[in-house]
Amino acid sequence: MAQKVLLFCDPGIDDSLAIIYALLNPAIQLVGIVTSYGNVNQEQATQNVAYLLELAKRDNVVLIGGAKSPLSGEFTPFYPEIHGEEGLGPIRPPEMIKEELLNFDTVFNLIEEYGPELLIVDVGRMTSLAIAFNLAGPEIMNTVQGFYLMGGAFLVPGNVTAGAEANFYGDPLAAEIVTTKVERGVIYPLNVTNDAIVTPTIIDEIVATENNPFQPLMKAIFDYYYEAYQKLVPGIQGSPLHDVLTLFAITNPQAFKYIEKKVFIGLTEETLRGVSIADFRPRAEEEPEEQTVAIALELDYQEFIADFINVMTNKLPIIE
Ligand code: BDR
Ligand code: CA
């Protein structure tokens, strides 16, 4: 049976490719998508998701309105130079918001409906998920199967500041609430997502199959994203698909090595904001009462790339 997933996201190019990956993967059943600010504003993120669902002819994935700003209420910058003005690189999605953008309490209805069959995946700023924890409390939230979180950078450079990764930096307090309240939580940080490099040659091979309606879009948004990454990381041969890797982990947990740690997140001062820290000293054993999460630290790249090509060349699955 396909894994039921409630996805929190902020599309964004790698978020969009992650949604496409999920829609093309018969082993994943997206039951809902919560759209929040992050790479673009929340309204634009919603429109982008509606466009992707329309391309897939999927009207059985509910769309839920998430946060428009971090918990602090401050403005955070968007990233048009990486994701494009509208979040889909050079593509402007048609004005076609799906009629029903459901209220946030739909999150709790889905948790009640699916309980331990539901996996929550967050590949954006963690504001909406933190609000869900604050509203419902950990007892209810932790009735789900678990939480996959894309964020952080442990003992490696950040991608927004020297030490911080974009999702944790965008709302560090939310990241702290989520990482300290989740049970069965797994973090996919830059340590592994920076390795999820997809090259233009691979995208060209996928697109040449003409197997599904996403492929022209895939090519356009990937090329934009790759051009941006070439400016960011001199000499890079492709682009890291952070959010796709997090979705890949759902059906391929064996492709990673994990370590259980308590996570701390910097909340103050620009240099520490969103910085993720865990105690990696060899002597450090977690106290049994400490709240830990699993952190993915190593990736089997060959498994990732083979699966990526396989899924992205699928025909659209028929979902009842
Ligand atoms: C994360 O930040 C976002 O901009 C990307 O979509 C991804 O979720 C990578 O740091
Ligand atoms: Ca994202």
Short mmCIF file of C-alpha atoms and ligand atoms in Angstrom, two decimals:
data_model
loop_
_atom_site.label_atom_id
_atom_site.label_comp_id
_atom_site.label_asym_id
_atom_site.label_seq_id
_atom_site.Cartn_x
_atom_site.Cartn_y
_atom_site.Cartn_z
CA MET A 1 0.00 0.00 0.00
CA ALA A 2 1.24 3.48 -0.82
CA GLN A 3 2.58 5.63 2.02
CA LYS A 4 0.14 8.40 2.93
CA VAL A 5 1.89 11.77 3.14
CA LEU A 6 0.86 15.22 4.31
CA LEU A 7 3.39 17.63 2.78
CA PHE A 8 4.30 21.08 4.12
CA CYS A 9 6.17 23.11 1.46
CA ASP A 10 7.00 26.45 -0.16
CA PRO A 11 7.43 25.84 -3.91
CA GLY A 12 10.10 26.84 -5.01
CA ILE A 13 11.88 24.78 -7.65
CA ASP A 14 13.15 21.88 -5.57
CA ASP A 15 9.82 21.76 -3.72
CA SER A 16 8.03 21.59 -7.09
CA LEU A 17 10.29 18.79 -8.29
CA ALA A 18 9.59 17.03 -4.97
CA ILE A 19 5.83 17.35 -5.53
CA ILE A 20 6.22 16.06 -9.10
CA TYR A 21 8.32 13.16 -7.75
CA ALA A 22 5.57 12.33 -5.24
CA LEU A 23 2.79 12.58 -7.84
CA LEU A 24 4.66 10.27 -10.21
CA ASN A 25 5.54 7.75 -7.51
CA PRO A 26 2.93 5.01 -7.05
CA ALA A 27 4.46 4.18 -3.64
CA ILE A 28 3.54 7.64 -2.30
CA GLN A 29 -0.01 8.87 -1.78
CA LEU A 30 -0.16 12.61 -1.18
CA VAL A 31 -3.29 13.24 0.87
CA GLY A 32 -2.75 16.94 1.45
CA ILE A 33 -0.37 19.82 0.84
CA VAL A 34 0.08 22.76 3.21
CA THR A 35 1.46 25.80 1.41
CA SER A 36 3.48 28.42 3.28
CA TYR A 37 5.73 31.42 2.63
CA GLY A 38 9.44 30.66 2.13
CA ASN A 39 10.99 30.60 -1.32
CA VAL A 40 8.03 32.73 -2.46
CA ASN A 41 5.02 34.19 -0.65
CA GLN A 42 2.24 31.89 0.54
CA GLU A 43 -0.24 32.91 -2.18
CA GLN A 44 2.27 32.18 -4.92
CA ALA A 45 3.27 28.88 -3.31
CA THR A 46 -0.42 27.90 -3.33
CA GLN A 47 -0.83 28.81 -6.97
CA ASN A 48 2.23 26.78 -7.91
CA VAL A 49 0.92 23.71 -6.11
CA ALA A 50 -2.50 24.14 -7.72
CA TYR A 51 -0.79 24.24 -11.12
CA LEU A 52 1.16 21.04 -10.45
CA LEU A 53 -1.99 19.25 -9.25
CA GLU A 54 -3.84 20.42 -12.34
CA LEU A 55 -1.09 19.07 -14.61
CA ALA A 56 -1.42 15.73 -12.80
CA LYS A 57 -5.24 15.89 -12.99
CA ARG A 58 -5.34 15.22 -9.26
CA ASP A 59 -8.28 16.70 -7.42
CA ASN A 60 -8.05 14.30 -4.50
CA VAL A 61 -5.11 16.08 -2.83
CA VAL A 62 -6.43 18.75 -0.47
CA LEU A 63 -4.74 22.12 -0.46
CA ILE A 64 -4.39 23.78 2.95
CA GLY A 65 -3.42 27.40 3.63
CA GLY A 66 -0.36 27.67 5.88
CA ALA A 67 1.71 30.50 7.36
CA LYS A 68 2.44 33.78 5.61
CA SER A 69 5.32 34.81 7.84
CA PRO A 70 7.55 33.38 10.57
CA LEU A 71 6.41 33.11 14.20
CA SER A 72 8.23 36.37 14.96
CA GLY A 73 5.99 38.15 12.43
CA GLU A 74 9.02 39.71 10.75
CA PHE A 75 9.47 39.88 7.00
CA THR A 76 11.82 37.30 5.53
CA PRO A 77 13.28 37.71 2.06
CA PHE A 78 12.20 35.45 -0.79
CA TYR A 79 14.72 33.98 -3.24
CA PRO A 80 13.83 34.92 -6.84
CA GLU A 81 17.46 34.58 -7.93
CA ILE A 82 17.31 30.85 -7.12
CA HIS A 83 13.65 29.96 -7.63
CA GLY A 84 12.37 32.70 -9.99
CA GLU A 85 9.91 35.56 -9.31
CA GLU A 86 6.97 33.14 -9.17
CA GLY A 87 8.90 30.18 -7.74
CA LEU A 88 8.93 28.14 -10.95
CA GLY A 89 12.01 29.67 -12.57
CA PRO A 90 10.98 31.24 -15.89
CA ILE A 91 7.45 29.78 -15.75
CA ARG A 92 4.48 31.85 -14.67
CA PRO A 93 1.68 29.46 -13.69
CA PRO A 94 -1.73 30.27 -15.12
CA GLU A 95 -4.04 32.18 -12.76
CA MET A 96 -5.93 29.15 -11.58
CA ILE A 97 -5.98 28.78 -7.83
CA LYS A 98 -7.84 25.60 -7.04
CA GLU A 99 -11.23 26.72 -5.80
CA GLU A 100 -10.92 25.20 -2.40
CA LEU A 101 -8.01 26.32 -0.24
CA LEU A 102 -8.97 24.62 2.99
CA ASN A 103 -8.57 26.08 6.45
CA PHE A 104 -5.62 25.10 8.57
CA ASP A 105 -7.66 22.85 10.89
CA THR A 106 -7.86 20.37 7.99
CA VAL A 107 -4.38 19.31 9.16
CA PHE A 108 -5.96 17.98 12.36
CA ASN A 109 -8.79 16.27 10.44
CA LEU A 110 -6.20 14.43 8.33
CA ILE A 111 -4.23 13.43 11.41
CA GLU A 112 -7.42 12.10 12.99
CA GLU A 113 -8.46 10.30 9.82
CA TYR A 114 -5.15 8.59 9.05
CA GLY A 115 -3.31 8.52 12.43
CA PRO A 116 -0.38 6.07 12.36
CA GLU A 117 -0.70 5.60 8.59
CA LEU A 118 0.22 9.23 7.96
CA LEU A 119 3.74 10.55 7.51
CA ILE A 120 4.22 14.32 7.82
CA VAL A 121 6.97 15.73 5.60
CA ASP A 122 8.10 19.35 5.89
CA VAL A 123 10.41 20.75 3.22
CA GLY A 124 9.90 24.45 3.97
CA ARG A 125 10.20 26.93 6.82
CA MET A 126 8.72 25.06 9.78
CA THR A 127 6.29 27.80 10.87
CA SER A 128 3.05 26.01 9.91
CA LEU A 129 4.12 22.74 11.51
CA ALA A 130 5.17 24.56 14.70
CA ILE A 131 1.76 26.25 14.79
CA ALA A 132 0.13 22.83 14.43
CA PHE A 133 2.14 21.62 17.45
CA ASN A 134 1.18 24.73 19.40
CA LEU A 135 -2.50 24.40 18.53
CA ALA A 136 -3.01 20.65 18.91
CA GLY A 137 -0.20 19.75 21.30
CA PRO A 138 2.42 17.01 20.87
CA GLU A 139 0.09 14.24 22.11
CA ILE A 140 -2.17 14.61 19.10
CA MET A 141 0.54 15.50 16.59
CA ASN A 142 2.66 12.52 17.57
CA THR A 143 -0.13 10.04 16.82
CA VAL A 144 1.13 10.05 13.21
CA GLN A 145 3.71 7.61 11.89
CA GLY A 146 6.53 10.16 12.03
CA PHE A 147 8.00 13.38 10.65
CA TYR A 148 10.59 13.94 7.91
CA LEU A 149 12.11 17.42 8.06
CA MET A 150 14.38 19.03 5.46
CA GLY A 151 16.60 21.48 7.27
CA GLY A 152 19.80 22.21 9.10
CA ALA A 153 23.49 21.68 8.51
CA PHE A 154 25.53 19.73 11.07
CA LEU A 155 29.27 20.47 11.20
CA VAL A 156 29.13 21.61 7.55
CA PRO A 157 28.60 25.09 6.03
CA GLY A 158 25.13 26.58 5.77
CA ASN A 159 23.59 27.86 2.54
CA VAL A 160 22.14 31.16 3.74
CA THR A 161 24.78 32.19 6.24
CA ALA A 162 28.10 30.59 7.13
CA GLY A 163 26.37 28.25 9.56
CA ALA A 164 22.66 28.21 8.77
CA GLU A 165 20.50 26.38 6.24
CA ALA A 166 17.56 28.27 4.68
CA ASN A 167 14.60 26.41 6.24
CA PHE A 168 15.96 26.64 9.79
CA TYR A 169 17.23 30.20 9.25
CA GLY A 170 13.84 31.36 7.89
CA ASP A 171 12.11 30.57 11.19
CA PRO A 172 14.53 29.29 13.82
CA LEU A 173 11.98 29.35 16.64
CA ALA A 174 9.60 27.18 14.59
CA ALA A 175 12.45 24.78 13.80
CA GLU A 176 13.23 24.56 17.49
CA ILE A 177 9.61 23.91 18.47
CA VAL A 178 9.28 21.16 15.87
CA THR A 179 12.62 19.45 16.48
CA THR A 180 12.08 19.41 20.24
CA LYS A 181 8.48 18.17 20.11
CA VAL A 182 8.45 15.54 17.38
CA GLU A 183 8.57 11.84 18.14
CA ARG A 184 9.91 9.57 15.38
CA GLY A 185 11.40 12.62 13.68
CA VAL A 186 14.10 12.40 11.00
CA ILE A 187 16.08 15.41 9.79
CA TYR A 188 17.51 15.53 6.25
CA PRO A 189 20.10 18.31 6.49
CA LEU A 190 22.50 19.79 3.93
CA ASN A 191 24.94 17.02 4.94
CA VAL A 192 22.95 14.71 2.66
CA THR A 193 20.83 17.02 0.52
CA ASN A 194 23.88 18.83 -0.89
CA ASP A 195 24.90 15.44 -2.29
CA ALA A 196 21.60 14.93 -4.11
CA ILE A 197 23.05 16.43 -7.26
CA VAL A 198 21.13 16.07 -10.49
CA THR A 199 22.94 17.06 -13.70
CA PRO A 200 21.52 18.64 -16.87
CA THR A 201 22.36 15.45 -18.77
CA ILE A 202 20.16 13.39 -16.46
CA ILE A 203 17.29 15.85 -16.84
CA ASP A 204 17.69 15.78 -20.65
CA GLU A 205 17.53 11.98 -20.62
CA ILE A 206 14.40 12.02 -18.47
CA VAL A 207 12.67 14.66 -20.55
CA ALA A 208 13.48 12.85 -23.82
CA THR A 209 11.22 9.94 -22.78
CA GLU A 210 8.14 12.21 -23.00
CA ASN A 211 6.44 9.85 -20.58
CA ASN A 212 4.47 12.30 -18.48
CA PRO A 213 2.98 15.82 -18.65
CA PHE A 214 5.55 17.29 -16.23
CA GLN A 215 8.63 16.88 -18.38
CA PRO A 216 8.66 20.23 -20.28
CA LEU A 217 8.20 22.02 -16.95
CA MET A 218 10.92 19.89 -15.32
CA LYS A 219 13.42 20.97 -17.94
CA ALA A 220 12.58 24.68 -17.71
CA ILE A 221 12.68 24.91 -13.94
CA PHE A 222 15.75 22.72 -13.59
CA ASP A 223 17.75 24.80 -16.09
CA TYR A 224 16.90 27.98 -14.17
CA TYR A 225 17.88 26.39 -10.86
CA TYR A 226 21.11 25.00 -12.27
CA GLU A 227 22.11 28.39 -13.64
CA ALA A 228 21.54 29.88 -10.18
CA TYR A 229 23.62 27.16 -8.50
CA GLN A 230 26.49 27.67 -10.93
CA LYS A 231 26.72 31.25 -9.66
CA LEU A 232 26.46 30.13 -6.03
CA VAL A 233 28.89 27.21 -6.12
CA PRO A 234 31.68 27.65 -8.66
CA GLY A 235 32.42 24.46 -10.61
CA ILE A 236 29.25 22.62 -9.55
CA GLN A 237 28.20 20.00 -12.13
CA GLY A 238 24.49 19.92 -11.33
CA SER A 239 22.04 21.11 -8.69
CA PRO A 240 21.19 19.67 -5.29
CA LEU A 241 17.52 18.72 -5.08
CA HIS A 242 17.15 19.08 -1.31
CA ASP A 243 13.42 18.55 -1.11
CA VAL A 244 13.31 15.68 -3.61
CA LEU A 245 15.84 13.79 -1.49
CA THR A 246 13.56 14.13 1.53
CA LEU A 247 10.67 12.56 -0.44
CA PHE A 248 13.02 9.86 -1.81
CA ALA A 249 13.77 8.89 1.80
CA ILE A 250 10.15 7.79 2.30
CA THR A 251 10.59 4.69 0.17
CA ASN A 252 14.37 4.41 0.53
CA PRO A 253 15.28 4.83 4.20
CA GLN A 254 18.07 2.27 3.74
CA ALA A 255 19.96 4.68 1.45
CA PHE A 256 21.03 6.79 4.47
CA LYS A 257 23.11 6.45 7.62
CA TYR A 258 21.50 8.07 10.64
CA ILE A 259 22.54 9.16 14.10
CA GLU A 260 20.17 9.89 17.00
CA LYS A 261 20.89 13.22 18.66
CA LYS A 262 19.30 16.00 20.59
CA VAL A 263 19.27 19.06 18.35
CA PHE A 264 19.82 22.69 19.36
CA ILE A 265 19.01 25.63 17.12
CA GLY A 266 20.46 29.11 17.38
CA LEU A 267 17.71 31.67 17.99
CA THR A 268 19.50 34.91 18.51
CA GLU A 269 22.08 37.08 16.76
CA GLU A 270 22.58 36.92 13.02
CA THR A 271 25.66 34.68 13.15
CA LEU A 272 23.88 32.02 15.22
CA ARG A 273 20.38 32.37 13.80
CA GLY A 274 19.13 29.01 12.48
CA VAL A 275 22.44 27.26 13.12
CA SER A 276 21.83 23.62 14.01
CA ILE A 277 24.01 21.97 16.61
CA ALA A 278 24.19 18.47 18.06
CA ASP A 279 26.81 16.94 20.32
CA PHE A 280 28.95 14.71 18.12
CA ARG A 281 31.70 14.14 20.66
CA PRO A 282 32.50 10.43 20.68
CA ARG A 283 31.94 10.16 24.40
CA ALA A 284 28.51 11.72 24.25
CA GLU A 285 25.76 9.23 24.85
CA GLU A 286 22.24 10.51 24.82
CA GLU A 287 20.57 10.51 28.21
CA PRO A 288 17.51 8.25 27.93
CA GLU A 289 15.17 11.10 28.88
CA GLU A 290 16.58 13.44 26.25
CA GLN A 291 14.36 14.21 23.29
CA THR A 292 16.27 13.12 20.20
CA VAL A 293 15.70 13.01 16.46
CA ALA A 294 17.44 10.92 13.83
CA ILE A 295 19.77 12.96 11.62
CA ALA A 296 20.65 11.60 8.17
CA LEU A 297 24.39 12.09 7.69
CA GLU A 298 25.34 9.91 4.72
CA LEU A 299 23.63 9.14 1.43
CA ASP A 300 24.06 6.31 -1.07
CA TYR A 301 24.06 8.55 -4.15
CA GLN A 302 23.71 5.73 -6.71
CA GLU A 303 20.49 4.56 -5.07
CA PHE A 304 19.15 8.10 -5.16
CA ILE A 305 19.93 8.83 -8.78
CA ALA A 306 18.65 5.47 -10.06
CA ASP A 307 15.37 5.95 -8.20
CA PHE A 308 15.07 9.58 -9.34
CA ILE A 309 15.39 8.63 -13.02
CA ASN A 310 13.01 5.75 -12.56
CA VAL A 311 10.27 7.81 -10.87
CA MET A 312 10.61 10.93 -13.04
CA THR A 313 10.17 8.84 -16.21
CA ASN A 314 7.00 7.17 -14.90
CA LYS A 315 3.67 7.68 -16.51
CA LEU A 316 1.12 9.34 -14.24
CA PRO A 317 -0.21 6.69 -11.86
CA ILE A 318 -3.95 6.20 -11.85
CA ILE A 319 -5.21 6.98 -8.34
CA GLU A 320 -8.82 6.20 -7.47
C1 BDR B 1 15.89 24.40 1.45
O1 BDR B 1 15.65 25.80 1.35
C2 BDR B 1 14.72 26.06 0.34
O2 BDR B 1 14.97 27.24 -0.29
C3 BDR B 1 14.71 24.85 -0.53
O3 BDR B 1 13.45 24.70 -1.17
C4 BDR B 1 14.96 23.74 0.44
O4 BDR B 1 13.78 23.35 1.09
C5 BDR B 1 17.35 24.12 1.22
O5 BDR B 1 18.12 24.79 2.16
CA CA B 2 11.61 24.03 0.24
#
